[in-house]
Short mmCIF file of C-alpha atoms and ligand atoms in Angstrom, two decimals:
data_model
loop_
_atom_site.label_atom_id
_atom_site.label_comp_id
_atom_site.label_asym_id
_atom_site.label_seq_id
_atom_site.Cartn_x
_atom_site.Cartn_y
_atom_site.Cartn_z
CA UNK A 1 -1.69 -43.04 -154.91
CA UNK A 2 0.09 -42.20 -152.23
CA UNK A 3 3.36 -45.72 -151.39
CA UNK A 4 3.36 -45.96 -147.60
CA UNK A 5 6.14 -47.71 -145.36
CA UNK A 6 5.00 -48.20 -141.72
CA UNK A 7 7.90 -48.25 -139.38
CA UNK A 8 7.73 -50.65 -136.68
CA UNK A 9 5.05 -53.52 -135.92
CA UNK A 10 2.93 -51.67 -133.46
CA UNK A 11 -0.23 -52.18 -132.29
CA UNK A 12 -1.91 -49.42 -133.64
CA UNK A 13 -0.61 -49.49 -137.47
CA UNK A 14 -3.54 -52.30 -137.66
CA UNK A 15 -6.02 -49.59 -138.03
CA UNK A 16 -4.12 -47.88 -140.55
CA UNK A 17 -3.85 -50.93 -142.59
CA UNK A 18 -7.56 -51.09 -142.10
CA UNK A 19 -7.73 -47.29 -143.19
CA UNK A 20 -5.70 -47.75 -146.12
CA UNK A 21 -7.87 -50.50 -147.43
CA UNK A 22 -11.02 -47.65 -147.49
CA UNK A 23 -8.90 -45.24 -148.84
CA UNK A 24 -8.42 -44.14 -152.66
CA UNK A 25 -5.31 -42.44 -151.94
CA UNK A 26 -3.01 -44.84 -150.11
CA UNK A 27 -1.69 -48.08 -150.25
CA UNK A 28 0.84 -49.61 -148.07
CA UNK A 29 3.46 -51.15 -149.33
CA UNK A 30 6.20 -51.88 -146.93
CA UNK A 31 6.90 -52.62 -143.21
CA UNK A 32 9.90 -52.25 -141.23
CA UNK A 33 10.77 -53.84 -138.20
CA UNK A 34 13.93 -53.76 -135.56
CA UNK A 35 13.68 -57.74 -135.92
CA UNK A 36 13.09 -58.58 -139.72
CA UNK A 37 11.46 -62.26 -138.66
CA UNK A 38 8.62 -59.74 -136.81
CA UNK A 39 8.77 -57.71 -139.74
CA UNK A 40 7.66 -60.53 -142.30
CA UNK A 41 5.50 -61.95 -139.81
CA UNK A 42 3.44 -58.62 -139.82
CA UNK A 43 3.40 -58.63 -143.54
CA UNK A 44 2.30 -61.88 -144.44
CA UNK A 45 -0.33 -61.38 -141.81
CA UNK A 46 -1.35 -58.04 -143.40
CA UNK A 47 -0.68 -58.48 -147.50
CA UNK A 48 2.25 -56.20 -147.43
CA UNK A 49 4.84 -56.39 -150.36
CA UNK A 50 7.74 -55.38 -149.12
CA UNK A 51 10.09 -55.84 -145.48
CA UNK A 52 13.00 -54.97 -143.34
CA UNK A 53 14.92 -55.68 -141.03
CA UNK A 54 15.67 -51.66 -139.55
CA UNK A 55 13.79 -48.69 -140.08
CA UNK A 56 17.18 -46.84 -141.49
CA UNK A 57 16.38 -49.37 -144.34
CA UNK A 58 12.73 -48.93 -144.68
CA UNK A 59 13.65 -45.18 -145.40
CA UNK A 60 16.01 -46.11 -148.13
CA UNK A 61 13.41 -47.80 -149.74
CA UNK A 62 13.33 -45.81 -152.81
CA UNK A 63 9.62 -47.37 -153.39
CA UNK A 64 8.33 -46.16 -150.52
CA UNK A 65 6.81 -42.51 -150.71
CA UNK A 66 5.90 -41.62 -147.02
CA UNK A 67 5.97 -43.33 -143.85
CA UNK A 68 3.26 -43.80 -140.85
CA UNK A 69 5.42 -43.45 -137.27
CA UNK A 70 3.79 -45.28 -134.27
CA UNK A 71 6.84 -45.58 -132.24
CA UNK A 72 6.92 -45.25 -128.69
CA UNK A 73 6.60 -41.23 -127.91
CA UNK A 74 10.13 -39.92 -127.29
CA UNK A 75 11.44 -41.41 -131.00
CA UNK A 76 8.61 -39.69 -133.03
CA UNK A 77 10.81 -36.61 -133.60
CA UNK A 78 14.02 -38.19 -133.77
CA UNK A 79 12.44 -40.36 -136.71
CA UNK A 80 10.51 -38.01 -137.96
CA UNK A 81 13.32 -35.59 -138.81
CA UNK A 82 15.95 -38.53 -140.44
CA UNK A 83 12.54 -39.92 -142.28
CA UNK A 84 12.11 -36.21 -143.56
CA UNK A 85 15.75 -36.34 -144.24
CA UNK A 86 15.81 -38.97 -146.39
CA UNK A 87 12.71 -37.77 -148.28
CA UNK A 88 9.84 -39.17 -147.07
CA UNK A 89 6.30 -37.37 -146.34
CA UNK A 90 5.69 -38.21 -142.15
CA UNK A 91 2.83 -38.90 -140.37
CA UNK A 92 3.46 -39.51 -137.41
CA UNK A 93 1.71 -40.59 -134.03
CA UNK A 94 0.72 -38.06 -131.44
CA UNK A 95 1.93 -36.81 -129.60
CA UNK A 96 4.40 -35.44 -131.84
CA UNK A 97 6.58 -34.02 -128.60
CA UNK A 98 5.93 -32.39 -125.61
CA UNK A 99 8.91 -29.99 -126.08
CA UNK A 100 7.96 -27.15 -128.01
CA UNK A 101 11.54 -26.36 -129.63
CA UNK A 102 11.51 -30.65 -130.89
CA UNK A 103 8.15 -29.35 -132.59
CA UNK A 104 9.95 -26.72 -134.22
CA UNK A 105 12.88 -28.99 -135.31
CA UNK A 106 10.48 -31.56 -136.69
CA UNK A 107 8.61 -29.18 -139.01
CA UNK A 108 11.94 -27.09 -139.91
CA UNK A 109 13.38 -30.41 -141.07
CA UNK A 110 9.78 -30.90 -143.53
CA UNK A 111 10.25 -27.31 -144.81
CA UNK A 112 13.65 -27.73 -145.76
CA UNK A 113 13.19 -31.22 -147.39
CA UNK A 114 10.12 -30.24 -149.30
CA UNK A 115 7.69 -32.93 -147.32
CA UNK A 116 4.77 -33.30 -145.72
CA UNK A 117 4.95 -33.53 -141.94
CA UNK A 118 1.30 -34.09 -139.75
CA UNK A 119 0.67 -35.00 -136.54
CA UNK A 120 -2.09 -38.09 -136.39
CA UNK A 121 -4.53 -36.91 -134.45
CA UNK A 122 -7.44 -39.24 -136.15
CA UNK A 123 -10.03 -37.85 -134.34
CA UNK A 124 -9.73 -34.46 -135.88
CA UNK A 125 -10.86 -36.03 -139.04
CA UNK A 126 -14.24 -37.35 -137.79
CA UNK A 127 -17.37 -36.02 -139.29
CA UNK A 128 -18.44 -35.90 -135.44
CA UNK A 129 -15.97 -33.24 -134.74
CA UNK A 130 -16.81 -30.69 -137.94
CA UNK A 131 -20.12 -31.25 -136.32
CA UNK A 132 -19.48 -30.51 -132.31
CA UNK A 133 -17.24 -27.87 -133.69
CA UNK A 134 -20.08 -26.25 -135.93
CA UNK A 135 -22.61 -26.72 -132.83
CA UNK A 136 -20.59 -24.84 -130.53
CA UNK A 137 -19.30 -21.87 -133.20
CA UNK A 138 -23.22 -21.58 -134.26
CA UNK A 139 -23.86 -20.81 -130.98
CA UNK A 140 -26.39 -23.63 -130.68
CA UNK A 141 -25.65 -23.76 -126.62
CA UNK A 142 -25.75 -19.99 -126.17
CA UNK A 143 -22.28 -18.44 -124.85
CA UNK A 144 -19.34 -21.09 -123.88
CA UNK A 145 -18.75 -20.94 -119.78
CA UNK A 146 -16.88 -24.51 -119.46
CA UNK A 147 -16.00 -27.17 -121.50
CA UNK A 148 -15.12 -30.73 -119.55
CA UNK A 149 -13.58 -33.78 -121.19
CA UNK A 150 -12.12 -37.17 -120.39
CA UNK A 151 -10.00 -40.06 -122.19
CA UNK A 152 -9.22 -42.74 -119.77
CA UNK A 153 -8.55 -46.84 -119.54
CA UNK A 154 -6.95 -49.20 -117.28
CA UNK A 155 -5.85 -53.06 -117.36
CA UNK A 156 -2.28 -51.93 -119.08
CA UNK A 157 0.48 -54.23 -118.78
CA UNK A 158 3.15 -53.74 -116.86
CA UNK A 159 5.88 -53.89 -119.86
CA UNK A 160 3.84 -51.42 -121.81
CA UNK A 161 5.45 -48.46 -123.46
CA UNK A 162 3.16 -46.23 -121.86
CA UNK A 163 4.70 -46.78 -118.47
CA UNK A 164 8.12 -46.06 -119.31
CA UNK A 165 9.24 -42.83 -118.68
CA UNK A 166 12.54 -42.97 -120.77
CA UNK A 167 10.22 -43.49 -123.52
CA UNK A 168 7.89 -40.49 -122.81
CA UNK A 169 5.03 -42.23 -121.58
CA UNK A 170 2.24 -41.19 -119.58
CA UNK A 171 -1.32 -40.29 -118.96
CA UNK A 172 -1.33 -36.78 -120.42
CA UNK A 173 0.96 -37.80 -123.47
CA UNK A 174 -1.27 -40.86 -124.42
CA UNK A 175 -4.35 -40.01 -123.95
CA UNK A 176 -4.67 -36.77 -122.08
CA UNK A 177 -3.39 -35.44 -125.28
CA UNK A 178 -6.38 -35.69 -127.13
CA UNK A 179 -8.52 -33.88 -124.34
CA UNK A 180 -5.82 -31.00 -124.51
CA UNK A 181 -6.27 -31.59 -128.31
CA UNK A 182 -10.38 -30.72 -127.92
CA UNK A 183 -10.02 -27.66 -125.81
CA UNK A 184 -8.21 -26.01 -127.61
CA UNK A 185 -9.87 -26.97 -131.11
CA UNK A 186 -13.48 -25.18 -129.11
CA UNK A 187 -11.64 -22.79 -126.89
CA UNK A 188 -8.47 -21.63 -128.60
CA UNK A 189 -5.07 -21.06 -126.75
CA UNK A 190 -5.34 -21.05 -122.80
CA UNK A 191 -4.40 -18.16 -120.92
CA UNK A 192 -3.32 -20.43 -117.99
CA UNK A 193 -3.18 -23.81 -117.05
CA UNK A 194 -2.44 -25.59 -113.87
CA UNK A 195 -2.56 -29.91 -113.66
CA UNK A 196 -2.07 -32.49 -111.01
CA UNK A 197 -0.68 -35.83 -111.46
CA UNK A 198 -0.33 -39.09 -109.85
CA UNK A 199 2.62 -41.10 -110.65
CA UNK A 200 2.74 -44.82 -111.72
CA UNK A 201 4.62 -47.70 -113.88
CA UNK A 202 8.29 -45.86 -113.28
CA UNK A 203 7.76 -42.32 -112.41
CA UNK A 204 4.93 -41.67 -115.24
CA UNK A 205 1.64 -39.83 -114.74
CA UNK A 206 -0.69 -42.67 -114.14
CA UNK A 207 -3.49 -40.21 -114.15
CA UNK A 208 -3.73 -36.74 -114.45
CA UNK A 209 -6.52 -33.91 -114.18
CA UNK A 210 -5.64 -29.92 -115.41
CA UNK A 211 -7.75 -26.90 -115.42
CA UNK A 212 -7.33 -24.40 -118.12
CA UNK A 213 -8.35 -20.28 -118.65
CA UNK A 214 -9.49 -19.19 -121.96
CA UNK A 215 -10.17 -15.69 -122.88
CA UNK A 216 -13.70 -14.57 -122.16
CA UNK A 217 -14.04 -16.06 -118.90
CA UNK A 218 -14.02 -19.99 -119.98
CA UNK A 219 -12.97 -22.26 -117.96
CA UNK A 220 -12.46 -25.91 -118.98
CA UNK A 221 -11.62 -29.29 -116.75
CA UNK A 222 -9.84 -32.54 -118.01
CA UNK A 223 -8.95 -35.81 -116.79
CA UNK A 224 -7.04 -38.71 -117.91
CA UNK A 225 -5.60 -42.03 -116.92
CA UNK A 226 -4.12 -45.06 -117.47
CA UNK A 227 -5.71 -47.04 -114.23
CA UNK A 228 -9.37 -45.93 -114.19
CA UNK A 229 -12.76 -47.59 -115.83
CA UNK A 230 -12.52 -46.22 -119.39
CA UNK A 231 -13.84 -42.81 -119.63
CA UNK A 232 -14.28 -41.20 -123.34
CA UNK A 233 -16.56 -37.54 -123.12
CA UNK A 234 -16.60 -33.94 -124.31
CA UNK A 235 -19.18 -31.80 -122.82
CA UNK A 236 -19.51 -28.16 -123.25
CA UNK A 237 -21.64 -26.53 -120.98
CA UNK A 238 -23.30 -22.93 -122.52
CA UNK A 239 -25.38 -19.98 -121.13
CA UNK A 240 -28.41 -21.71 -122.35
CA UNK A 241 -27.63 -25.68 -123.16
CA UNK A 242 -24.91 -28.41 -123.41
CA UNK A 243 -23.32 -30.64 -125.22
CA UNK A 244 -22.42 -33.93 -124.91
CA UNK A 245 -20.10 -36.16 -126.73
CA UNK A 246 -20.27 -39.38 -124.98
CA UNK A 247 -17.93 -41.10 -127.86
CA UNK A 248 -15.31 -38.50 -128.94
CA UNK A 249 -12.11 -40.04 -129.34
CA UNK A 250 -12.97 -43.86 -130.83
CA UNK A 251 -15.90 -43.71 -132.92
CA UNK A 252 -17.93 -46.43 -133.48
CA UNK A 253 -20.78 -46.18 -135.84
CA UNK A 254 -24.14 -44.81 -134.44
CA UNK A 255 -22.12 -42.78 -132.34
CA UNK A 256 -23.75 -39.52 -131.41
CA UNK A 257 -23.92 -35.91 -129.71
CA UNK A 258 -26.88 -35.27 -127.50
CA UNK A 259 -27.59 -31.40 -127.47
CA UNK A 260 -29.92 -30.62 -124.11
CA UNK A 261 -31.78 -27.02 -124.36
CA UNK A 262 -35.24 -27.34 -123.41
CA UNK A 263 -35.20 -31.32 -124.46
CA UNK A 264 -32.92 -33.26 -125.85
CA UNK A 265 -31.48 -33.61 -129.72
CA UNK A 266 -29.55 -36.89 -131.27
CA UNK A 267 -27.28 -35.80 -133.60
CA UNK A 268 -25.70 -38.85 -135.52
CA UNK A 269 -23.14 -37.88 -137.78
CA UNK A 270 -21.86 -39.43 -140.90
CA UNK A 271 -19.91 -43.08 -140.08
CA UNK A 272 -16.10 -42.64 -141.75
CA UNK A 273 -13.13 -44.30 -141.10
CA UNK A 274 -10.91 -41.32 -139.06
CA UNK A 275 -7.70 -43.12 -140.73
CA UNK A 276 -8.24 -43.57 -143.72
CA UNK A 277 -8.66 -39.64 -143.64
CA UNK A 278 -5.66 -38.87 -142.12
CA UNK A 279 -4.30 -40.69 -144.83
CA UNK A 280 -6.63 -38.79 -147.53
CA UNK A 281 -5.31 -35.67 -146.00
CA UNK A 282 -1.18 -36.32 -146.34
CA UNK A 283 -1.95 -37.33 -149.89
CA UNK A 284 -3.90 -34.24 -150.63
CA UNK A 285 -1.27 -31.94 -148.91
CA UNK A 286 1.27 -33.93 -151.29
CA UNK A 287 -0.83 -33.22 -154.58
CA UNK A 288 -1.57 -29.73 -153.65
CA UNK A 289 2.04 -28.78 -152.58
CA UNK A 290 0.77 -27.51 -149.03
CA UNK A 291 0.87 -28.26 -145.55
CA UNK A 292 -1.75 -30.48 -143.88
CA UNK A 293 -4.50 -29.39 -142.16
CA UNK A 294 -2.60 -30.48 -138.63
CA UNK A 295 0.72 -28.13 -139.14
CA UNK A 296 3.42 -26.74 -137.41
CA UNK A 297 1.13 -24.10 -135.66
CA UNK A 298 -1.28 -27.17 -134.12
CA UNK A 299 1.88 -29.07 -133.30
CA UNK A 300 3.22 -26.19 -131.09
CA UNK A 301 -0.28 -25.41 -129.47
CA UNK A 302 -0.48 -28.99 -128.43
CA UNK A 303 3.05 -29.23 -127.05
CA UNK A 304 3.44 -25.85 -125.59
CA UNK A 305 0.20 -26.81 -123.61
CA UNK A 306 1.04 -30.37 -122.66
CA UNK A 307 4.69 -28.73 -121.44
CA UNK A 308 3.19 -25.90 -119.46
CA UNK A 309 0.45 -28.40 -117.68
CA UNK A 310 3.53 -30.94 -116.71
CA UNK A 311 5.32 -27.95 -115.48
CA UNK A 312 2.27 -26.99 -113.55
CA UNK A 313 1.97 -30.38 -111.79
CA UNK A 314 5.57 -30.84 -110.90
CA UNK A 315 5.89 -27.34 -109.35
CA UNK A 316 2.45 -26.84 -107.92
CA UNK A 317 1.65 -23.18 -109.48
CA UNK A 318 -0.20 -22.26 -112.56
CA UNK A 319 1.74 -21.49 -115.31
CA UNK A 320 1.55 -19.54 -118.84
CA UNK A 321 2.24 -21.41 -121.92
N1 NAP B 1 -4.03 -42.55 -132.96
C1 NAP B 1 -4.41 -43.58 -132.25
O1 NAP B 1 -5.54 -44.03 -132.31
C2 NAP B 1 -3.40 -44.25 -131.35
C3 NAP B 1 -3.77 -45.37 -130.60
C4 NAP B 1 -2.80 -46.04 -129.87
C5 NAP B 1 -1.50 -45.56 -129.85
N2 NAP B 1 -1.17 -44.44 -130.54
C6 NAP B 1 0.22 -43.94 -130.53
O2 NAP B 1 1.00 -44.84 -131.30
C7 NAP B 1 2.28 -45.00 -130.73
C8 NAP B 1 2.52 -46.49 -130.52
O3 NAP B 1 1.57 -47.01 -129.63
P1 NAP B 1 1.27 -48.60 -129.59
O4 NAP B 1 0.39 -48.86 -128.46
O5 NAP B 1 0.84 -49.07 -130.93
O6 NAP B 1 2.74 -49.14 -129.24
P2 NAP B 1 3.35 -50.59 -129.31
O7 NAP B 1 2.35 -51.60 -129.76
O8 NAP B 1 4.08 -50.81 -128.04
O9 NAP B 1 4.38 -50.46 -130.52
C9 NAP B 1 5.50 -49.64 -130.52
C10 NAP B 1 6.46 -50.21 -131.57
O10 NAP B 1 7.64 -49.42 -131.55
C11 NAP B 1 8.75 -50.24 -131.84
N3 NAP B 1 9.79 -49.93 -130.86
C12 NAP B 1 10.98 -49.35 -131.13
N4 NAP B 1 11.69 -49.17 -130.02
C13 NAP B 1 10.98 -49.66 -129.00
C14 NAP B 1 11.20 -49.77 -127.61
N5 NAP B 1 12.32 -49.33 -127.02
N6 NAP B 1 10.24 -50.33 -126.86
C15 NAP B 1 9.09 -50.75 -127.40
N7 NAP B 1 8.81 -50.67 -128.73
C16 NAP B 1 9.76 -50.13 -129.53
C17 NAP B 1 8.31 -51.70 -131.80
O11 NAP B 1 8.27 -52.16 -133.15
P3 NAP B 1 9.36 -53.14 -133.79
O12 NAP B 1 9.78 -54.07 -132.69
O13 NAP B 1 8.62 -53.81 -134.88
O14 NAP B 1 10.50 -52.31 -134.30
C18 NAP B 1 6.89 -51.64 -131.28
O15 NAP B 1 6.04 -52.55 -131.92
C19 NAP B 1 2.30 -44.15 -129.46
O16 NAP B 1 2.92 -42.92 -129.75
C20 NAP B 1 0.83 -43.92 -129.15
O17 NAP B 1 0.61 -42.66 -128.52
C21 NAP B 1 -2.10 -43.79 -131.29
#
């Protein structure tokens, strides 16, 4: 049983609490909190033992074994490492970074304090992805040509985090991540990418589209945004049918991939809770003395990707990760 601190009250540690609560190999134990009332406020609401007032002293906690980071984007490595540091296993939000060489600090500081270090991608560890993943590698579509895929939302406060750009917010780090995330999970690493943006809140990409080339001629579209009707899909489009994921990201039970050759196949995988496995996974890493199934190499793909594509957008070429 893996003793898990979350640091900081956000939003999104509720479904983690809720994962932890299906999960045999986590329970969470502490919260910390810049404000301590906010703190105890978040654990009476969620039956957590223990508070504070600072994350510096949720990570002396010596009953704490690992912590969960959902802070806003440009403190998850800055956290991560002094959380490594003082011996703690890490999972922490994606995107980890956008800066390939933070990446590489991040997961030097887990290999020289002996911890575990993953980025949470949640959706990797939904039955429905082993599944699209085996579709497309079983060639059950013929030969990949293009793969297209979208992750967008609007109605976001102005004050959000996501709109600030000294916190590393954006379209393509919030949500466009995941879509980067997918292409490269069914196409491997791009040959060349190029991306536009549109800027919003103070100088963030409200929105964002990229194109990327993968070897053997594929060719694969994304879009994402924080000010457009919500728009969740992976399809992958073969020499001989396609795939559609209509739910890929949030998965709500029932939810399903339509395969279209000739006619059309429901596939309806397996209903789990995508963080209580994230969890599972940390705590298996921890018994088995390895690193998780999301490691350094997945870390770097994502943010040598998401660096080239801003890069694209702000200079108007196509560039090489
Ligand atoms: N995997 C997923 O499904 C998923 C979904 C949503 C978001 N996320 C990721 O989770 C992270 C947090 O997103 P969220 O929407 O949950 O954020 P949020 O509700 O705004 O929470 C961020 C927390 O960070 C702390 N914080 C520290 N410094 C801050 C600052 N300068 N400004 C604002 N907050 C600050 C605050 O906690 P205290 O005041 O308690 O210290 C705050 O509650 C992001 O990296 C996001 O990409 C992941």
């Amino acid at each position: 049983m893996i003793r898990w601190g979350i640091l900081s009250t956000a939003r999104i540690a509720q479904r983690i609490v809720e994962g932890a609560r299906l999960s045999e190999s986590a329970k969470i134990v502490a919260v910390g909190s810049r404000d301590l009332t906010r703190a105890q406020a978040y654990a009476d609401e969620h039956g957590i033992e223990r508070v504070h007032g600072s994350y510096e002293d949720l990570l002396a906690d010596p009953e704490v074994d690992a912590v969960y980071i959902p802070l806003p984007n440009s403190m998850h490595v800055p956290w991560t490492v002094t959380a490594l540091e003082a011996g703690k296993h890490v999972l922490c939000e994606k995107p980890l970074s956008r800066d390939p060489a933070q990446v590489e600090l991040a997961f030097d500081a887990a290999e020289r304090a002996g911890r575990v270090l993953m980025e949470a991608f949640m959706w990797r560890f939904h039955p429905q992805t082993d599944e699209l993943v085996r579709l497309v590698r079983s060639g059950a579509v013929g030969d990949v040509r293009l793969v297209r895929t979208a992750f967008g939302f609007g109605g976001i406060d102005p004050d959000n985090v996501r709109l600030q750009s000294s916190l590393e917010g954006g379209a393509l780090m919030d949500v466009g991540c995941y879509c980067v995330s997918a292409l490269r999970l069914l196409c491997g690493e791009p040959e060349r990418v190029s991306g536009e943006q549109v800027l919003g809140g103070d100088g963030v990409d409200i929105r964002f589209a990229g194109t990327l080339r993968f070897a053997g001629d594929v060719v694969a579209t994304f879009d994402c945004g924080m000010d457009v009707h919500r728009r969740h899909s992976i399809e992958v489009v073969g020499s001989d049918g396609t795939i559609l994921v209509p739910s890929p990201w949030q998965t709500p039970s029932g939810t399903e991939i339509l395969v279209t050759r000739e006619d059309t196949e429901r596939i309806v995988p397996e209903t789990v809770d995508p963080y209580a496995r994230e969890l599972d996974e940390v705590a298996a890493a921890i018994a088995e003395g390895r690193s998780a199934r999301l490691g350094r190499d997945e870390s770097l793909g994502q943010a040598r990707v998401i660096a080239a594509l801003y890069r694209s957008a702000a200079d108007g070429v196509s560039v090489v990760p």
